[in-house]
CSV table of C-alpha atoms in Angstrom, one decimal:
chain,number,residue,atom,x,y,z
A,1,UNK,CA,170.6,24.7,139.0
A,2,UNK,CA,169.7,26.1,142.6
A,3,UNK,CA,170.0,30.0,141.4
A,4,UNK,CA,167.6,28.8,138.7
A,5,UNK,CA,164.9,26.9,140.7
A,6,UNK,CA,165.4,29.6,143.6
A,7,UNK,CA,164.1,32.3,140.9
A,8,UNK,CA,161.5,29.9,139.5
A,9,UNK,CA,159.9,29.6,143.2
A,10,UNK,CA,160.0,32.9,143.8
A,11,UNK,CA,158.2,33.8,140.8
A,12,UNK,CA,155.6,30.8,141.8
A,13,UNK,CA,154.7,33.2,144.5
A,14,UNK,CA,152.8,35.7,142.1
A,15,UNK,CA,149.1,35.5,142.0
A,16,UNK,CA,148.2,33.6,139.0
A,17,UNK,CA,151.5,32.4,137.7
A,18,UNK,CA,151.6,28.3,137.8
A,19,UNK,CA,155.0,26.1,137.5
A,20,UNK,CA,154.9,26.4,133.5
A,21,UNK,CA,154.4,30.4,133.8
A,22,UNK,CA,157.0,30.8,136.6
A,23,UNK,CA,159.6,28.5,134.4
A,24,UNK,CA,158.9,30.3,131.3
A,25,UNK,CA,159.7,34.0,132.8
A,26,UNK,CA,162.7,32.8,134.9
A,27,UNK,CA,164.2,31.5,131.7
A,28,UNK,CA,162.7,34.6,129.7
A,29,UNK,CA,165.1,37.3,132.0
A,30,UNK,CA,167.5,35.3,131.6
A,31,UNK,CA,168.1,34.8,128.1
A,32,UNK,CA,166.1,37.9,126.5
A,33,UNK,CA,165.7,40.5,128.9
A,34,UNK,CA,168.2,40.7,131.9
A,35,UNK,CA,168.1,44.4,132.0
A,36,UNK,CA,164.0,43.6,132.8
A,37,UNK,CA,165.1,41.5,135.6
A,38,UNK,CA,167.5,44.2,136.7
A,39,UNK,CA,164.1,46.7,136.2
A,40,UNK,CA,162.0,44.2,138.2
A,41,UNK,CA,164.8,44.2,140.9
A,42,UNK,CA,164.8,48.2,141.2
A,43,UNK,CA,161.1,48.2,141.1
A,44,UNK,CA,160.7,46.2,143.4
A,45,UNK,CA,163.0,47.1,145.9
A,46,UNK,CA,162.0,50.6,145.3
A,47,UNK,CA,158.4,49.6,145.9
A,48,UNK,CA,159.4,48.4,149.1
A,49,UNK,CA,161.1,51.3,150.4
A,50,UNK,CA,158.7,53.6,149.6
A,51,UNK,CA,155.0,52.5,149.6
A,52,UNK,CA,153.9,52.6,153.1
A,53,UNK,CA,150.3,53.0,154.7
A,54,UNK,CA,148.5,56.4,154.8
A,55,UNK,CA,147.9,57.4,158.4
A,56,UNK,CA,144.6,58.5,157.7
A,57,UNK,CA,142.5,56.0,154.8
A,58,UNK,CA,145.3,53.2,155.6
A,59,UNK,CA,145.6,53.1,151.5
A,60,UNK,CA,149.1,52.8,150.3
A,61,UNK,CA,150.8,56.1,150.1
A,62,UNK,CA,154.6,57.1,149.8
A,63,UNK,CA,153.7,59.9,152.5
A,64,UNK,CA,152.5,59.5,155.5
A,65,UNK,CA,149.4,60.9,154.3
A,66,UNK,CA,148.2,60.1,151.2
A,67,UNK,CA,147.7,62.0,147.8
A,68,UNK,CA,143.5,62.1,148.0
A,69,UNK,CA,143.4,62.4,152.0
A,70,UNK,CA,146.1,65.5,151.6
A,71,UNK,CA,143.8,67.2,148.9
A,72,UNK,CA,141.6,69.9,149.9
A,73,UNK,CA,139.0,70.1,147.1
A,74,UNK,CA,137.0,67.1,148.1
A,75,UNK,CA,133.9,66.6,149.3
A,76,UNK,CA,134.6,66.1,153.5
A,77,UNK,CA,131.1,65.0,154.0
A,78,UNK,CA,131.9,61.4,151.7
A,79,UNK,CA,133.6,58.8,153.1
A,80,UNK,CA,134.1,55.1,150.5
A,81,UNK,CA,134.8,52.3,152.7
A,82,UNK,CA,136.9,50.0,150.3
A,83,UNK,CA,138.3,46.3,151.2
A,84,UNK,CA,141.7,46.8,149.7
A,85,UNK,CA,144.5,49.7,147.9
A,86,UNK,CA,143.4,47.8,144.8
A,87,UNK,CA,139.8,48.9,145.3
A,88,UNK,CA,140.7,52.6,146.4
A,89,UNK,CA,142.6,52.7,143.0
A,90,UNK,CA,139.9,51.3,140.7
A,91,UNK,CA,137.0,53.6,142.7
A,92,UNK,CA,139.7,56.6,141.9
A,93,UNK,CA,140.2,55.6,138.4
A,94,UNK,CA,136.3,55.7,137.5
A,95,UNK,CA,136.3,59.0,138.1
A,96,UNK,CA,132.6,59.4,139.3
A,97,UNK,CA,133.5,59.7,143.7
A,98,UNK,CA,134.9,63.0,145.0
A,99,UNK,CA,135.1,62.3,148.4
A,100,UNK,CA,137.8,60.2,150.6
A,101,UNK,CA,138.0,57.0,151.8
A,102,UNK,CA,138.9,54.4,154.4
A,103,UNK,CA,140.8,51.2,153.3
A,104,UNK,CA,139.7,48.2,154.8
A,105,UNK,CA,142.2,45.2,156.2
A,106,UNK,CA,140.2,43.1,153.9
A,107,UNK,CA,136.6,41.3,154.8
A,108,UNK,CA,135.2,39.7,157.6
A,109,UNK,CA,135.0,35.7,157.4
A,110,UNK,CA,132.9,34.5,159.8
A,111,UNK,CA,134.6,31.0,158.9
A,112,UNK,CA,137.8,32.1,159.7
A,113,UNK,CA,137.2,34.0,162.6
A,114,UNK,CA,137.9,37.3,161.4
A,115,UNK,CA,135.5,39.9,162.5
A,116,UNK,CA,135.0,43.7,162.1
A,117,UNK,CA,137.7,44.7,164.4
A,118,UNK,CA,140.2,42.7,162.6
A,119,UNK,CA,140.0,44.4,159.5
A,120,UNK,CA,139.9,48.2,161.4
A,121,UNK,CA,135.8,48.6,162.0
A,122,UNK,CA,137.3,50.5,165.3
A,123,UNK,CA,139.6,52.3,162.9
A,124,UNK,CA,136.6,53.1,160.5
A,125,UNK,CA,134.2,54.2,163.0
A,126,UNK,CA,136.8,57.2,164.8
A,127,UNK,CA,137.4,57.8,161.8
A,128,UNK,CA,133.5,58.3,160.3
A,129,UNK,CA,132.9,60.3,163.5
A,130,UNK,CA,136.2,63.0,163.1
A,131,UNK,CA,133.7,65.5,162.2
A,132,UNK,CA,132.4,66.1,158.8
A,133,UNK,CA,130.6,63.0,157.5
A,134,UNK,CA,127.7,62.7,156.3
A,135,UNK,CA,127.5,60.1,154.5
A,136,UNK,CA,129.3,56.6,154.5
A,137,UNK,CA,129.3,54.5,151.2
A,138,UNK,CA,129.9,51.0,151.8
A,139,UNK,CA,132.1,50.0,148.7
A,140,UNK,CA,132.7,46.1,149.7
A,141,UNK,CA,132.5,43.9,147.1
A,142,UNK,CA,129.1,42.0,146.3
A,143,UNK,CA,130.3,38.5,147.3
A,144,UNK,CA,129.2,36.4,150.7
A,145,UNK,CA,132.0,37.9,152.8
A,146,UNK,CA,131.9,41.3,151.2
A,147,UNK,CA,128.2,41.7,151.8
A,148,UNK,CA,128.5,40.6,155.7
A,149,UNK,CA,131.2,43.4,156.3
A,150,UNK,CA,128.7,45.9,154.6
A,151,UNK,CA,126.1,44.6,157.3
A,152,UNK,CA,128.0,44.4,160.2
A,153,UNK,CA,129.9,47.9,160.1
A,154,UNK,CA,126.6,49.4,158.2
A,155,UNK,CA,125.0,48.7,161.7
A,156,UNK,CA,128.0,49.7,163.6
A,157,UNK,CA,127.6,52.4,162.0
A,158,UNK,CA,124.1,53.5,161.6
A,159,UNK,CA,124.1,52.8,165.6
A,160,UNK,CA,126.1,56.3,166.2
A,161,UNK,CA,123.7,57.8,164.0
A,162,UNK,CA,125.4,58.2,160.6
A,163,UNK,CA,123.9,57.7,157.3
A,164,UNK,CA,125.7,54.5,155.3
A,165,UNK,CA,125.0,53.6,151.7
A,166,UNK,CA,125.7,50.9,149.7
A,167,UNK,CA,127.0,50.9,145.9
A,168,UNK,CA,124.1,50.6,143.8
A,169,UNK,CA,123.3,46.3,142.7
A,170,UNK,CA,124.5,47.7,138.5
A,171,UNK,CA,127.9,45.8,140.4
A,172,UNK,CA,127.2,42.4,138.9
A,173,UNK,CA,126.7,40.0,142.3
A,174,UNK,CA,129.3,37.5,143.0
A,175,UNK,CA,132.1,39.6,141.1
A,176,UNK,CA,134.8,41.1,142.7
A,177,UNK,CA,135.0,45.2,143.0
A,178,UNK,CA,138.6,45.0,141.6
A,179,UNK,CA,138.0,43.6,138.3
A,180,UNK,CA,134.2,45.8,137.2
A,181,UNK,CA,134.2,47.9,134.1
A,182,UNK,CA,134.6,51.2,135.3
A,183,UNK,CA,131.6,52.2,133.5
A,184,UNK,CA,129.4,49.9,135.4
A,185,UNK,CA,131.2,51.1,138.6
A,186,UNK,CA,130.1,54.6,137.7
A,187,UNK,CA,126.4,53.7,137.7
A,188,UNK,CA,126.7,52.0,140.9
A,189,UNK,CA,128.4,55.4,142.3
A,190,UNK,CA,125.2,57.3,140.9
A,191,UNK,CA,122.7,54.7,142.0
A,192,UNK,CA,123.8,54.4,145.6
A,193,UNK,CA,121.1,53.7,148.0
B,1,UNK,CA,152.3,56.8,143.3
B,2,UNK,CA,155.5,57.0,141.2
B,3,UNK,CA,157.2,53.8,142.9
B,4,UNK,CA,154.1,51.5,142.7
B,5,UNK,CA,153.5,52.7,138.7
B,6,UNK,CA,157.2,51.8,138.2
B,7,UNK,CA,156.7,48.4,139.9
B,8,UNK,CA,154.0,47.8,137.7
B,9,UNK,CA,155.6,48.3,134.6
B,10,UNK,CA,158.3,46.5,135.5
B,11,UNK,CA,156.0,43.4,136.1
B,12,UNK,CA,154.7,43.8,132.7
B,13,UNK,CA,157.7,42.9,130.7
B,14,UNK,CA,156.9,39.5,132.3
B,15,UNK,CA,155.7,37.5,129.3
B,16,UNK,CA,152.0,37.1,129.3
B,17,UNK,CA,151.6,39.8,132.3
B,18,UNK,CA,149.1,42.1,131.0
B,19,UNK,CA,148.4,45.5,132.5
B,20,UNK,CA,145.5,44.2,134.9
B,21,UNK,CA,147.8,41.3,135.6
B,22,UNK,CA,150.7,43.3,136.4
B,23,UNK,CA,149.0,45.6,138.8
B,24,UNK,CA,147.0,42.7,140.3
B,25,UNK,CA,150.8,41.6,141.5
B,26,UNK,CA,152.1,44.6,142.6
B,27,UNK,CA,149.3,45.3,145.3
B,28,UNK,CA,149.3,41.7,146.2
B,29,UNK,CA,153.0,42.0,147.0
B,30,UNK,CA,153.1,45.1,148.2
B,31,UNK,CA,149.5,44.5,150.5
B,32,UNK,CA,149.6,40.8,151.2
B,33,UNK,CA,152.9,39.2,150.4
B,34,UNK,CA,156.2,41.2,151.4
B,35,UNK,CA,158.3,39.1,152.1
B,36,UNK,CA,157.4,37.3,148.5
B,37,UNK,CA,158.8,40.3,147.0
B,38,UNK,CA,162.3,40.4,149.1
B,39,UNK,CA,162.2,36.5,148.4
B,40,UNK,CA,162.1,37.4,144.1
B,41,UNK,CA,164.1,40.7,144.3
B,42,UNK,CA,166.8,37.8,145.9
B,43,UNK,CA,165.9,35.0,143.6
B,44,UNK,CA,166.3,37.5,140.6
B,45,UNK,CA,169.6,39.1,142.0
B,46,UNK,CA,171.0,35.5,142.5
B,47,UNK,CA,169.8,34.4,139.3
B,48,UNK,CA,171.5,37.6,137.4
B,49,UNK,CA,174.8,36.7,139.3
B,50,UNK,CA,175.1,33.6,138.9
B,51,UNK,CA,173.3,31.5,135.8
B,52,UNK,CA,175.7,31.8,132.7
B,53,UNK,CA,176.0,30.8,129.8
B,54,UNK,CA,178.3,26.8,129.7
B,55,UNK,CA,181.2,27.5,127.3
B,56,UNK,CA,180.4,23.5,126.0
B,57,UNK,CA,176.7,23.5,125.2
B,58,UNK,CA,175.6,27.4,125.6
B,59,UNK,CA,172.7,26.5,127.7
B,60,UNK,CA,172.7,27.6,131.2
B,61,UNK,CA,175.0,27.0,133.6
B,62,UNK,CA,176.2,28.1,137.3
B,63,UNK,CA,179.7,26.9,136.7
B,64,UNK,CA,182.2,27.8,133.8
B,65,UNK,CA,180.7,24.3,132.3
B,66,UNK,CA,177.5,23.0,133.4
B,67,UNK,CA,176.1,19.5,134.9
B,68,UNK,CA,175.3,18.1,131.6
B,69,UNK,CA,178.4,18.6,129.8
B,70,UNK,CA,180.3,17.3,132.8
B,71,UNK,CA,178.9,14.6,132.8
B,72,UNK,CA,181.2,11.8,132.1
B,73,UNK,CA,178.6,8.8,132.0
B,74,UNK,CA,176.4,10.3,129.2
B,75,UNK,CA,176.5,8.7,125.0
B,76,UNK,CA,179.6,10.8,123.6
B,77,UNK,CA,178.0,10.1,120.3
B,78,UNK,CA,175.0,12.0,120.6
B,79,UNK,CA,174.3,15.7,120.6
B,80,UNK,CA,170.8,17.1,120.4
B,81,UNK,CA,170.7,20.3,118.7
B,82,UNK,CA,167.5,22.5,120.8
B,83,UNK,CA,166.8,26.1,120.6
B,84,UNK,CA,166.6,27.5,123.8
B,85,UNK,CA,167.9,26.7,127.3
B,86,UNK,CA,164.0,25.9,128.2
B,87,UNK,CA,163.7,23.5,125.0
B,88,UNK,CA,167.1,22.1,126.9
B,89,UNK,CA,165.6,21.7,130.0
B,90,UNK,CA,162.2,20.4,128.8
B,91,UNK,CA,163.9,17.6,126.5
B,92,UNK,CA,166.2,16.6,129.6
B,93,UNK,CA,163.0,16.2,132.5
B,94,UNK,CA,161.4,13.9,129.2
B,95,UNK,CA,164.3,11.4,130.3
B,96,UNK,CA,164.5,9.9,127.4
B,97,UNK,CA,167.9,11.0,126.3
B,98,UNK,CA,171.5,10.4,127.2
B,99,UNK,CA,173.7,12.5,124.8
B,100,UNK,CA,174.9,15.7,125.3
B,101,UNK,CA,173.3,18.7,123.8
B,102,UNK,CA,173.7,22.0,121.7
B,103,UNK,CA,172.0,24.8,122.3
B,104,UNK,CA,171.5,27.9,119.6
B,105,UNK,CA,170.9,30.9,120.3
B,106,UNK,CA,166.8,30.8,118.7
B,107,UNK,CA,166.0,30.1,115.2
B,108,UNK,CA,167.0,31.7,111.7
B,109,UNK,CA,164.3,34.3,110.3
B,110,UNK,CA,164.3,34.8,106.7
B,111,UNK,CA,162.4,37.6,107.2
B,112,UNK,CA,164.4,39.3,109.9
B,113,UNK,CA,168.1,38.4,108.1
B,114,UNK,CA,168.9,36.0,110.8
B,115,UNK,CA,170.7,33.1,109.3
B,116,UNK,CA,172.7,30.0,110.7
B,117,UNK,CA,175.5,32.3,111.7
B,118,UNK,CA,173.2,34.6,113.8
B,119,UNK,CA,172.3,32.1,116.0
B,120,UNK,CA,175.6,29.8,116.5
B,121,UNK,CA,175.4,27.6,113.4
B,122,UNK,CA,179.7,27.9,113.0
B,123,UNK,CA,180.1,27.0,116.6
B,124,UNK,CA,177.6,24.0,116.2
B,125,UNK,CA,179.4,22.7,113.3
B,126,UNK,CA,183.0,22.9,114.9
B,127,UNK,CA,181.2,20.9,118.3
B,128,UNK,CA,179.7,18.4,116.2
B,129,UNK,CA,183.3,17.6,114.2
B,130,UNK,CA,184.8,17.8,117.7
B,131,UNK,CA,185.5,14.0,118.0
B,132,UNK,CA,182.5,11.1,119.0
B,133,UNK,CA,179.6,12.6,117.6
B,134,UNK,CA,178.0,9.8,115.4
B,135,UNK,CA,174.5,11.7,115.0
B,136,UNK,CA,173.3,15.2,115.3
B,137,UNK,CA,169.7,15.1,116.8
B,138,UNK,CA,167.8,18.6,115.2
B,139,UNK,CA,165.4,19.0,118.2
B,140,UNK,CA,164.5,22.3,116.8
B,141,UNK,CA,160.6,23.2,116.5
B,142,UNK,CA,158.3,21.9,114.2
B,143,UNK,CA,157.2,25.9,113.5
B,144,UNK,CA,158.3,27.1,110.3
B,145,UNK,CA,161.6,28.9,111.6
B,146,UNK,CA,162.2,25.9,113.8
B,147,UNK,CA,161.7,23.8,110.2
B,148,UNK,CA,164.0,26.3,108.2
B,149,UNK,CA,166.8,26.3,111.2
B,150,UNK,CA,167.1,22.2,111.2
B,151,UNK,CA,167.5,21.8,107.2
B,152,UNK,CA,169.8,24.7,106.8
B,153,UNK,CA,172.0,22.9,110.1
B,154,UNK,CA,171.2,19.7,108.9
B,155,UNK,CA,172.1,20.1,105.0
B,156,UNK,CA,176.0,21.3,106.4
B,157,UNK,CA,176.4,18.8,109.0
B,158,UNK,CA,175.9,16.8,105.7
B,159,UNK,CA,177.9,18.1,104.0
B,160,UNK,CA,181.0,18.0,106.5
B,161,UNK,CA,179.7,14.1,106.7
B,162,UNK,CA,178.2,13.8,110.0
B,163,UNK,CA,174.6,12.1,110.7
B,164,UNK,CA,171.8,14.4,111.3
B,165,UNK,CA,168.2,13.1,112.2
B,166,UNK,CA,165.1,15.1,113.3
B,167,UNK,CA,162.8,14.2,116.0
B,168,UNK,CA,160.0,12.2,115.0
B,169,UNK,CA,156.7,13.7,113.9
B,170,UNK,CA,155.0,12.9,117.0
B,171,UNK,CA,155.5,16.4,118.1
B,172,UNK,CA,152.3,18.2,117.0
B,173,UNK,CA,153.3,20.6,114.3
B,174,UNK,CA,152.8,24.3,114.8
B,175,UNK,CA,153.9,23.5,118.3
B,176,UNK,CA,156.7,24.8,120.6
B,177,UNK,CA,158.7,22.8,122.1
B,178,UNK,CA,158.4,24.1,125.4
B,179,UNK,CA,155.2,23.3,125.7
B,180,UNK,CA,154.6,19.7,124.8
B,181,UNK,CA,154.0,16.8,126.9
B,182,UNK,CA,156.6,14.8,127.9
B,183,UNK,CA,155.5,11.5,126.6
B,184,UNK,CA,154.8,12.7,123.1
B,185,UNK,CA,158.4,14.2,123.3
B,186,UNK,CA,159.2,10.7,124.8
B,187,UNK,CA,157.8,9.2,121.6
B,188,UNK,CA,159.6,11.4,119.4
B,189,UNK,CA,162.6,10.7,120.3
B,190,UNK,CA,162.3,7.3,120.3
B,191,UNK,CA,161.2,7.7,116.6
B,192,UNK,CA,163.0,9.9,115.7
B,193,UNK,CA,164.4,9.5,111.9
């Protein structure tokens, strides 16, 4: 059935869902839970409509500036670099950093070609130099291409005389920031060097 | 974010989408993958549209009657009783069978007060005396309800004189259907008794 398969492929297209997975939820909504599909639909297309990029820390945002970079109370003198919204959020949710952040484009990969002004190291600089910083915390993840974008916009950085931090090495190495126990996240925050 | 939390619950009514899994998705689609989502929110809208349910078998179809049933080439004499569209579709890719099938709407629970009525056992009945069928293969699965469904079918297709076999034990018990291999399902059918 084309309308079948069509929803099977599409579901392919989720990270970590294989053919079996994909086959088993397609047939799933459709037998026990169309109003979920109807839900996923809404969600989705809501999603879509709404979640745009914050002007400012380029996280997701349904403003044009964002929730954090809008609020007052923080400290203007912190700035987290992150690689992704998903890293934003899980920094947020450990609820140890009071300052703002910049979302990243992703990582450099030298292999690839992508270098620090492909994922906004331009971007990050103006924006570590609008007055107020004093300190940048380099929160990359602690894999190969994680660690080289820490180095290469640290000394970017460092070069127009601001002070840049790392998260402390409690992040096991190799991991990825998204999926740390917030718990060991919040010691990294405290032990930043 | 209201819209991103609702996308992420949405996603979780996926089976076997935890919360980490669910929100993993929902910033890959809304970071990386955009056009994945416009490709499920039209693969899902499709699917609700169009996949029903075939007035012949009850499996799913796009058309008032679906491919199987139309079929005209197919053994008339032999209709495999399954339990779910997917246990349909995973007994048809085996390609080991050429009858036409029945499919119920789950199992009977004991437990729950679902009996053979609950879950089509009149309309099976009335198919099965409906002219050609010699044998009434109980593909149900070899899971306690899956047992309890195929002797309570099987003992009044008996009784209305009709020929009921089970698939052979090849299937590892405890098993869905859904998920076994194709050859052992190959084998069971083959065997079956």
């Amino acid at each position: 059935m084309a309308a079948l398969d069509q929803l099977v492929e599409a579901l392919r297209r989720l990270p970590g869902v294989g053919p079996k997975s994909a086959q088993r939820m397609a047939y799933h909504l459709l037998q026990h839970d169309r109003a979920g599909a109807q839900q996923l639909i809404a969600g989705l297309t809501e999603a879509l409509a709404r979640v745009q990029t914050c002007t400012r820390c380029h996280g997701f945002s349904e403003a044009p500036v964002c929730a954090v970079c809008s609020d007052g109370t923080r400290d203007l003198g912190l700035l987290a670099v992150v690689e992704s919204p998903a890293d934003q959020a899980v920094l947020e949710r450990s609820g140890s950093y009071r300052g703002y952040y910049f979302v990243l484009g992703g990582r450099v990969s030298p292999l690839d070609g992508r270098g620090p002004k492909d994922i906004g190291g331009e971007a990050l600089i103006a924006r570590a130099l609008d007055g107020g910083v004093r300190e940048v915390i380099l929160a990359t993840s602690f894999t190969a291409e994680g660690e080289a974008t820490a180095y290469l916009l640290g000394e970017a950085l460092k070069s127009r005389g601001l002070s840049v931090t790392r998260l402390a090495r409690g992040v096991p190495v190799g991991s990825e920031l998204e999926f740390v126990d917030l718990g060991t996240l919040a010691h990294a925050l405290a032990d930043r060097r």
